[in-house]
Amino acid sequence: MFFATLEGLRRFNIPHKFEFVSIISLYAKWLREGRLKVDPAWNKDGLKFTVQDPCKLVRQGLGDVVAEDLRYVIKKVAGEENFIDVWPRMSNNYCCGGGGGSLQAGFVENRRKYGKLKFDQLSATGADVVITPCHNCHTQVIDICDFYGGKWKTTHLWNWLEKALVIDDSGVQAGKD
Amino acid sequence: MTTPRGSVLVVGGGIAGVQAALDLADSGFYVHLVERSSAIGGSMSQLDKTFPTNDCSACILSPKLVECGRHLNINLLTLSEILSLSGEPGSFKVKIRQNPRYVDVEKCIACGSCAEKCPKKVPDEFDLGLDTRKAIYLRYPQAVPLKYAIDPEHCIYLKKPGRCGFCEKVCPAGAINFKDTPKEYELEVGSVILALGFRPYSPESLDFTGYKRLKNVVTSMEFERVLSPSGPCMGHMERPSDHQEPKRIAWLQCIGSRDINRACHGYCSSICCMQAIKQAVISREHSASGDVDATIFYMDMRTYGKGFEAYYERAKAEGIRFKRARVHTVCPATGDNLRVRYADEEGKIREDEFDLVVLSVGLETDPQVMRLLHDMGIEVDADSFAETTCFRPVETSKKGIYVCGALAEPKDIPQSVVEASAAALEAERLLHVSRWTETKKKEFPPERDVHAEPPRIGVFVCSCGINIASVVDVQAVTDYAWTLPGVVFAQNNLFTCSQDTINQMAETIKKERLNRVVVASCTPRTHEALFQETLREAGINKYLFEMANIRDQDSWVHQHDPEAATQKAKDLVRMAVAKVRGDEPLPYNSVPVTKSALVIGAGIAGMTAALSLADQGFPVTLIERKDRLGGHGRKFFRTWQGQQVQPYLDELVQMVEANDKINVRVKTTIEEVSGSVGQFKTKLSDGTELEHGVAIVAVGAESYKPREGKWNYLYGKNPNVHTLLELDQRFIEDDQGLSGLNQAVFIHCVGSRVPERPYCSRVCCTHAIDQALHLKDLNPDMDIFMIYRDIRTYGKREHLYQKARAKGIIFIRYDLENLPRVSEDSGGLKLEVRDPIVGADITLHPDLLVLASAVRPRDDVGELSKLFKCAMTSEGFLLEAHMKLRPVDFATDGVYLAGLCHYPKPVEETISQAKAAASRAGLVLSRDAVPAESITAQVNLQKCTGCSVCTQVCAYHAVNMDPNTGKAVVDTGLCKGCGACVAGCRSDAITLKNIGNEQLMAAVEAAMEDF
């Protein structure tokens, strides 16, 4: 929906009065402004995080800006030292192999074969957690992890944001107005 | 315009600016040369070697820089910038700010004590940050001026006075001046030449390259510094991460060029293909084991210049791998290595591992330069280069302001040098009435008479950075020189050609009362004149000098045997000392100049050159073998920028015919040439004899017509098969039949890049694509196919290629193993070719088949080259004096070349070259006399028997029989000192001064001493 609408507006030059923003960029903005406070202290075991840049969101969608924001939020949440980037990354990242309807369309063997490249790339990071801010990538990354015997856990971003949230004494999130 | 100023402002001290400044200053104009950094030399000074000759860049550049630095009529303003410019052609007012150097250039002796003591280390911009320098620094070892400068951004004292100040304490010359302030100058000049160059594209934003994130990914400019002896690794090839020698190196082409997606630079940067091949070749030479595995990933290999294709073929034969692929990503691999993922030509995904990746970065205009251009009101194009047109290739949008070098379009060194001379020509043409009005004259001190003195020989042994010192034990050679008879002084220098060493040499000559000098260094070819002038400045005759070639003929060829090389250096020094002992002071001869020119060939090049000289008041005889003017240009429809050639040519012919300084002679050729620079005598086919001071050869070339053989493709057999020029003819005639065609096919490289004609014809890719676009304009529904090998639309011509693809023109690649096959099929044409992308044979039925056939040299050019004693390449093009730095001069003084007889080139380059040739010719014509050879033949009348063999062997008609005495006499003005008469004389009656039996036998005997 997000990409289809965005690209439609862009391609056909449709005038509009609203802006397309990802929640990830809002998280980043709020963190930068101090309206949202997080503390990576929860991660005392040093869980290592890496990331999948969804094609529709990054490469074809909003570009490196949102990919940078994504990394910024992960580093804030999990600790700077616990983030391991992938190669290649951001707009230059590989497709997960599950896009274009292929998750639903059968041809499982082909889909997994394409996904092998993503699996190898993510495995090479040695991360414990792969953040995938896209429902489609999420399903595919879980599947190739299972199929090829990966050790990581595939999640969305908010699961960990919630863990790191700083709540003040009143039970209200600090900095919130 | 009132009387214009006789001075010119040149902005930018790279090779283009330096060449323009030298041309102007040597032909009667005073030049202000403004350079932003602390030393001139520009990007060329940062290069290691240059293609296609593999000359050491600093070595060929250095003499020009030194000449510029020492030139009486060049005012060098370093650390300077333009504040404002106003006025009009002939009289511009320029405000310049010179930033403080904080070092007194009069006092600094460049000893380096300051930098040694300076505690502040900062990234060295000359080494592109690969190394550090101090806050007080010398831009590079051969910098001109060779003076230290303090970087105010980093100097501790300047930031906080009272702290540090070590440099001031240690400077033995008292040259540090912390109180130095910016100075503003207001200059009045007649014309301005912009030679602001380029900056290398920074690939930081291209994340797929891994640049700045992966240590062993460097740019091509950084790699030049890695290879350079004066670079961070002292010429030992190392990779950044662990200082180990890389064994597997990959070059990625088109980084920041031909990329409209990420880098936003649609143009081709023109030089990077050759630079990558050169670096691959040189990296093998630098490698201790010589087994570097070099791979170049490219889109099209663009080796379109003179000697380039042969260089490419040689690299392939040497095992350098060329892979046509765009690399997806450079990824880290184990041990700081790099993994490169790409699709090969079969479409298979491959991964290779490398120790080092070099990004062949493109050229772009510096934003600071853009601001300056904007402030001056100079138009720039969509690619941010100064706007020029094909017919006015060095003229900016503002009259009186000219442009040369990479500022107008990415280009290589020779083309930049050509344009520099062409820009100088335009300024000369504008200001010629004020020639010699603002110049100063050089006065040498009177020469000491050394006849009665016993030899006092000084020997200067050069390290040439590490060029010599890494092989030859220079200290041992110096110590040895002290022991030779007559030697009273010997010294080793890091760079003997650097300005401070040269000044010091002059001082030493005076102080030690030397009367003979030997320099043991690189080669007399580039440096002899420089050292000889130093002798004159020190007050002794310049012929009391000898060079021992211990680099080109010793350290470079005996790299693997340092001991023997050192011994050979000693032998060479001993021989030079023995010879110089017998050298005598010789008179300085000069030849009066006949102030007129002969231009051979009245095509675009010849007519442009003729007008360029005639407009400055020099009479020109323009001869043309055919019955009308225009030459090859008569056959062209339009330039790649879309300007029609025929109206331009008609105008050019009119201007030539209307110019009363130009004497046009059609249906005329040359029969005989005698004399030399300043005084040529030429016999024309119409029987007239012409006296002229210079000659410009612009005889053009021919279009190859493949009437038979492998490249025939039914040419001459089927009426619908044309060459490019034949199609142009139909365009010129506005042939309506063309718009009715359904399918047109172009075959590229017909007779070029093939075994019998191994060079690239340079012009045909652009020409063919432009024609295809014109056909598309005539009939948008026409299907057009280009059957090509590599598309070589260099520079801004790349936009045509992009446009062609956008218009649906289809490009199919072929190679020599899979040639397209053309046959006749039921009356029509049939073409079959294998499409490597589809992986299948494709059959086309064109209505029109166009052959992009080669440009080939004229068969009779050899005869002409013999008349003027000029050299030719093996391909039959005329050969310039130096491929890099003397692109329009012949080795024969006073003869210049322009246009297609030099190499295939488009109209704009032909015009530039013709103007450049005129500028070079102007160096002679603007003088009343030119220096002539001093080492001339002399006849011993006692021994001469009057047999007249010498008169027959002399190629310069310099020896004649005196009818009164019956003995030979030498015309010293014509004698070139070639020695033919000496060898021919049966009576041992002729000798050459200073290369006579006495001197040479002394050298030979010295050579045999150790045996």
mmCIF file of N, CA and C in Angstrom, chain A residues 5-72:
data_model
loop_
_atom_site.group_PDB
_atom_site.id
_atom_site.type_symbol
_atom_site.label_atom_id
_atom_site.label_comp_id
_atom_site.label_asym_id
_atom_site.label_seq_id
_atom_site.Cartn_x
_atom_site.Cartn_y
_atom_site.Cartn_z
ATOM 1 N N THR A 5 1.136 3.478 -3.382
ATOM 2 C CA THR A 5 0.575 4.828 -3.393
ATOM 3 C C THR A 5 1.664 5.854 -3.674
ATOM 4 N N LEU A 6 2.782 5.692 -2.955
ATOM 5 C CA LEU A 6 3.900 6.620 -3.117
ATOM 6 C C LEU A 6 4.373 6.669 -4.563
ATOM 7 N N GLU A 7 4.571 5.488 -5.132
ATOM 8 C CA GLU A 7 5.106 5.417 -6.489
ATOM 9 C C GLU A 7 4.074 5.927 -7.504
ATOM 10 N N GLY A 8 2.811 5.661 -7.223
ATOM 11 C CA GLY A 8 1.754 6.151 -8.104
ATOM 12 C C GLY A 8 1.765 7.673 -8.175
ATOM 13 N N LEU A 9 1.888 8.284 -7.005
ATOM 14 C CA LEU A 9 1.915 9.742 -6.948
ATOM 15 C C LEU A 9 3.133 10.284 -7.687
ATOM 16 N N ARG A 10 4.264 9.593 -7.489
ATOM 17 C CA ARG A 10 5.505 10.057 -8.113
ATOM 18 C C ARG A 10 5.463 9.880 -9.620
ATOM 19 N N ARG A 11 5.086 8.693 -10.045
ATOM 20 C CA ARG A 11 5.160 8.400 -11.464
ATOM 21 C C ARG A 11 4.213 9.265 -12.280
ATOM 22 N N PHE A 12 3.021 9.470 -11.751
ATOM 23 C CA PHE A 12 2.035 10.220 -12.541
ATOM 24 C C PHE A 12 1.957 11.676 -12.112
ATOM 25 N N ASN A 13 2.914 12.074 -11.265
ATOM 26 C CA ASN A 13 3.005 13.487 -10.873
ATOM 27 C C ASN A 13 1.694 14.013 -10.315
ATOM 28 N N ILE A 14 1.089 13.235 -9.440
ATOM 29 C CA ILE A 14 -0.231 13.628 -8.911
ATOM 30 C C ILE A 14 -0.026 14.615 -7.759
ATOM 31 N N PRO A 15 -0.603 15.785 -7.878
ATOM 32 C CA PRO A 15 -0.432 16.744 -6.779
ATOM 33 C C PRO A 15 -1.101 16.236 -5.502
ATOM 34 N N HIS A 16 -0.452 16.433 -4.385
ATOM 35 C CA HIS A 16 -1.036 16.000 -3.112
ATOM 36 C C HIS A 16 -0.501 16.876 -1.993
ATOM 37 N N LYS A 17 -1.230 16.932 -0.911
ATOM 38 C CA LYS A 17 -0.873 17.870 0.149
ATOM 39 C C LYS A 17 -0.340 17.149 1.373
ATOM 40 N N PHE A 18 -0.063 15.881 1.237
ATOM 41 C CA PHE A 18 0.435 15.159 2.411
ATOM 42 C C PHE A 18 1.805 14.583 2.134
ATOM 43 N N GLU A 19 2.413 14.094 3.176
ATOM 44 C CA GLU A 19 3.787 13.621 3.095
ATOM 45 C C GLU A 19 3.795 12.133 3.427
ATOM 46 N N PHE A 20 4.669 11.387 2.781
ATOM 47 C CA PHE A 20 4.808 9.973 3.118
ATOM 48 C C PHE A 20 5.928 9.790 4.126
ATOM 49 N N VAL A 21 5.586 9.317 5.306
ATOM 50 C CA VAL A 21 6.606 9.118 6.330
ATOM 51 C C VAL A 21 6.478 7.710 6.866
ATOM 52 N N SER A 22 7.601 7.089 7.117
ATOM 53 C CA SER A 22 7.581 5.778 7.747
ATOM 54 C C SER A 22 7.601 5.984 9.254
ATOM 55 N N ILE A 23 6.984 5.088 9.971
ATOM 56 C CA ILE A 23 6.985 5.167 11.430
ATOM 57 C C ILE A 23 8.430 5.133 11.957
ATOM 58 N N ILE A 24 9.301 4.476 11.164
ATOM 59 C CA ILE A 24 10.707 4.388 11.583
ATOM 60 C C ILE A 24 11.340 5.770 11.676
ATOM 61 N N SER A 25 11.033 6.587 10.685
ATOM 62 C CA SER A 25 11.586 7.938 10.702
ATOM 63 C C SER A 25 10.995 8.754 11.846
ATOM 64 N N LEU A 26 9.747 8.451 12.173
ATOM 65 C CA LEU A 26 9.137 9.165 13.312
ATOM 66 C C LEU A 26 9.809 8.745 14.621
ATOM 67 N N TYR A 27 10.037 7.418 14.770
ATOM 68 C CA TYR A 27 10.774 6.953 15.963
ATOM 69 C C TYR A 27 12.089 7.727 16.076
ATOM 70 N N ALA A 28 12.795 7.782 14.938
ATOM 71 C CA ALA A 28 14.115 8.430 14.933
ATOM 72 C C ALA A 28 13.983 9.901 15.310
ATOM 73 N N LYS A 29 12.994 10.543 14.735
ATOM 74 C CA LYS A 29 12.767 11.970 15.014
ATOM 75 C C LYS A 29 12.489 12.176 16.501
ATOM 76 N N TRP A 30 11.589 11.365 17.038
ATOM 77 C CA TRP A 30 11.214 11.519 18.446
ATOM 78 C C TRP A 30 12.404 11.244 19.352
ATOM 79 N N LEU A 31 13.207 10.263 18.962
ATOM 80 C CA LEU A 31 14.400 9.968 19.775
ATOM 81 C C LEU A 31 15.361 11.147 19.749
ATOM 82 N N ARG A 32 15.541 11.716 18.550
ATOM 83 C CA ARG A 32 16.464 12.846 18.416
ATOM 84 C C ARG A 32 15.957 14.048 19.209
ATOM 85 N N GLU A 33 14.646 14.219 19.201
ATOM 86 C CA GLU A 33 14.061 15.363 19.903
ATOM 87 C C GLU A 33 13.961 15.128 21.403
ATOM 88 N N GLY A 34 14.179 13.911 21.845
ATOM 89 C CA GLY A 34 14.081 13.590 23.257
ATOM 90 C C GLY A 34 12.651 13.327 23.725
ATOM 91 N N ARG A 35 11.740 13.266 22.788
ATOM 92 C CA ARG A 35 10.355 13.018 23.176
ATOM 93 C C ARG A 35 10.147 11.543 23.509
ATOM 94 N N LEU A 36 10.998 10.736 22.961
ATOM 95 C CA LEU A 36 10.983 9.296 23.253
ATOM 96 C C LEU A 36 12.333 8.992 23.866
ATOM 97 N N LYS A 37 12.318 8.283 25.009
ATOM 98 C CA LYS A 37 13.612 7.990 25.631
ATOM 99 C C LYS A 37 13.825 6.487 25.706
ATOM 100 N N VAL A 38 14.981 6.052 25.297
ATOM 101 C CA VAL A 38 15.308 4.616 25.353
ATOM 102 C C VAL A 38 16.651 4.435 26.020
ATOM 103 N N ASP A 39 16.848 3.252 26.559
ATOM 104 C CA ASP A 39 18.105 2.926 27.230
ATOM 105 C C ASP A 39 18.485 1.499 26.841
ATOM 106 N N PRO A 40 19.637 1.314 26.250
ATOM 107 C CA PRO A 40 20.009 -0.038 25.830
ATOM 108 C C PRO A 40 20.490 -0.922 26.972
ATOM 109 N N ALA A 41 20.359 -0.436 28.224
ATOM 110 C CA ALA A 41 20.878 -1.194 29.365
ATOM 111 C C ALA A 41 20.255 -2.586 29.480
ATOM 112 N N TRP A 42 19.030 -2.730 28.973
ATOM 113 C CA TRP A 42 18.361 -4.049 29.041
ATOM 114 C C TRP A 42 19.217 -5.121 28.373
ATOM 115 N N ASN A 43 19.998 -4.696 27.371
ATOM 116 C CA ASN A 43 20.727 -5.680 26.549
ATOM 117 C C ASN A 43 22.047 -6.044 27.211
ATOM 118 N N LYS A 44 21.985 -6.546 28.456
ATOM 119 C CA LYS A 44 23.232 -6.798 29.165
ATOM 120 C C LYS A 44 23.959 -8.019 28.620
ATOM 121 N N ASP A 45 23.240 -8.891 27.927
ATOM 122 C CA ASP A 45 23.900 -10.061 27.329
ATOM 123 C C ASP A 45 24.563 -9.724 25.988
ATOM 124 N N GLY A 46 24.330 -8.509 25.557
ATOM 125 C CA GLY A 46 24.945 -8.095 24.289
ATOM 126 C C GLY A 46 24.402 -8.832 23.078
ATOM 127 N N LEU A 47 23.073 -8.928 23.014
ATOM 128 C CA LEU A 47 22.466 -9.519 21.815
ATOM 129 C C LEU A 47 22.879 -8.686 20.607
ATOM 130 N N LYS A 48 23.308 -9.360 19.545
ATOM 131 C CA LYS A 48 23.750 -8.634 18.345
ATOM 132 C C LYS A 48 22.593 -8.506 17.358
ATOM 133 N N PHE A 49 22.460 -7.306 16.803
ATOM 134 C CA PHE A 49 21.370 -7.006 15.880
ATOM 135 C C PHE A 49 21.898 -6.728 14.480
ATOM 136 N N THR A 50 21.122 -7.187 13.515
ATOM 137 C CA THR A 50 21.383 -6.701 12.150
ATOM 138 C C THR A 50 20.045 -6.352 11.517
ATOM 139 N N VAL A 51 20.067 -6.060 10.219
ATOM 140 C CA VAL A 51 18.871 -5.465 9.652
ATOM 141 C C VAL A 51 18.635 -5.949 8.226
ATOM 142 N N GLN A 52 17.366 -5.977 7.843
ATOM 143 C CA GLN A 52 17.005 -6.170 6.441
ATOM 144 C C GLN A 52 16.372 -4.873 5.961
ATOM 145 N N ASP A 53 16.905 -4.336 4.850
ATOM 146 C CA ASP A 53 16.329 -3.117 4.268
ATOM 147 C C ASP A 53 15.267 -3.527 3.252
ATOM 148 N N PRO A 54 14.011 -3.348 3.557
ATOM 149 C CA PRO A 54 12.976 -3.771 2.599
ATOM 150 C C PRO A 54 13.051 -2.949 1.306
ATOM 151 N N CYS A 55 12.955 -3.635 0.175
ATOM 152 C CA CYS A 55 13.060 -2.957 -1.128
ATOM 153 C C CYS A 55 12.045 -1.837 -1.248
ATOM 154 N N LYS A 56 10.806 -2.129 -0.906
ATOM 155 C CA LYS A 56 9.727 -1.164 -1.139
ATOM 156 C C LYS A 56 9.913 0.066 -0.261
ATOM 157 N N LEU A 57 10.437 -0.146 0.918
ATOM 158 C CA LEU A 57 10.609 0.972 1.836
ATOM 159 C C LEU A 57 11.864 1.781 1.493
ATOM 160 N N VAL A 58 12.968 1.072 1.210
ATOM 161 C CA VAL A 58 14.244 1.761 1.078
ATOM 162 C C VAL A 58 14.602 1.974 -0.392
ATOM 163 N N ARG A 59 15.038 0.911 -1.059
ATOM 164 C CA ARG A 59 15.597 1.040 -2.404
ATOM 165 C C ARG A 59 14.623 1.722 -3.360
ATOM 166 N N GLN A 60 13.363 1.244 -3.348
ATOM 167 C CA GLN A 60 12.397 1.808 -4.288
ATOM 168 C C GLN A 60 11.575 2.924 -3.656
ATOM 169 N N GLY A 61 11.558 2.966 -2.314
ATOM 170 C CA GLY A 61 10.660 3.888 -1.632
ATOM 171 C C GLY A 61 11.309 5.197 -1.232
ATOM 172 N N LEU A 62 11.765 5.256 0.009
ATOM 173 C CA LEU A 62 12.227 6.536 0.554
ATOM 174 C C LEU A 62 13.738 6.682 0.554
ATOM 175 N N GLY A 63 14.450 5.637 0.130
ATOM 176 C CA GLY A 63 15.899 5.778 -0.054
ATOM 177 C C GLY A 63 16.700 5.640 1.231
ATOM 178 N N ASP A 64 17.962 6.073 1.140
ATOM 179 C CA ASP A 64 18.899 5.876 2.240
ATOM 180 C C ASP A 64 18.511 6.598 3.525
ATOM 181 N N VAL A 65 17.712 7.649 3.391
ATOM 182 C CA VAL A 65 17.351 8.436 4.576
ATOM 183 C C VAL A 65 16.651 7.541 5.597
ATOM 184 N N VAL A 66 15.679 6.785 5.128
ATOM 185 C CA VAL A 66 14.923 5.940 6.055
ATOM 186 C C VAL A 66 15.790 4.774 6.550
ATOM 187 N N ALA A 67 16.705 4.316 5.696
ATOM 188 C CA ALA A 67 17.611 3.237 6.101
ATOM 189 C C ALA A 67 18.554 3.716 7.211
ATOM 190 N N GLU A 68 18.976 4.961 7.102
ATOM 191 C CA GLU A 68 19.824 5.549 8.146
ATOM 192 C C GLU A 68 19.036 5.656 9.453
ATOM 193 N N ASP A 69 17.789 6.111 9.332
ATOM 194 C CA ASP A 69 16.934 6.234 10.517
ATOM 195 C C ASP A 69 16.745 4.883 11.195
ATOM 196 N N LEU A 70 16.536 3.877 10.376
ATOM 197 C CA LEU A 70 16.340 2.520 10.893
ATOM 198 C C LEU A 70 17.542 2.101 11.732
ATOM 199 N N ARG A 71 18.718 2.342 11.210
ATOM 200 C CA ARG A 71 19.935 1.979 11.933
ATOM 201 C C ARG A 71 20.097 2.823 13.192
ATOM 202 N N TYR A 72 19.732 4.081 13.072
ATOM 203 C CA TYR A 72 19.839 4.977 14.224
ATOM 204 C C TYR A 72 18.993 4.453 15.372
#
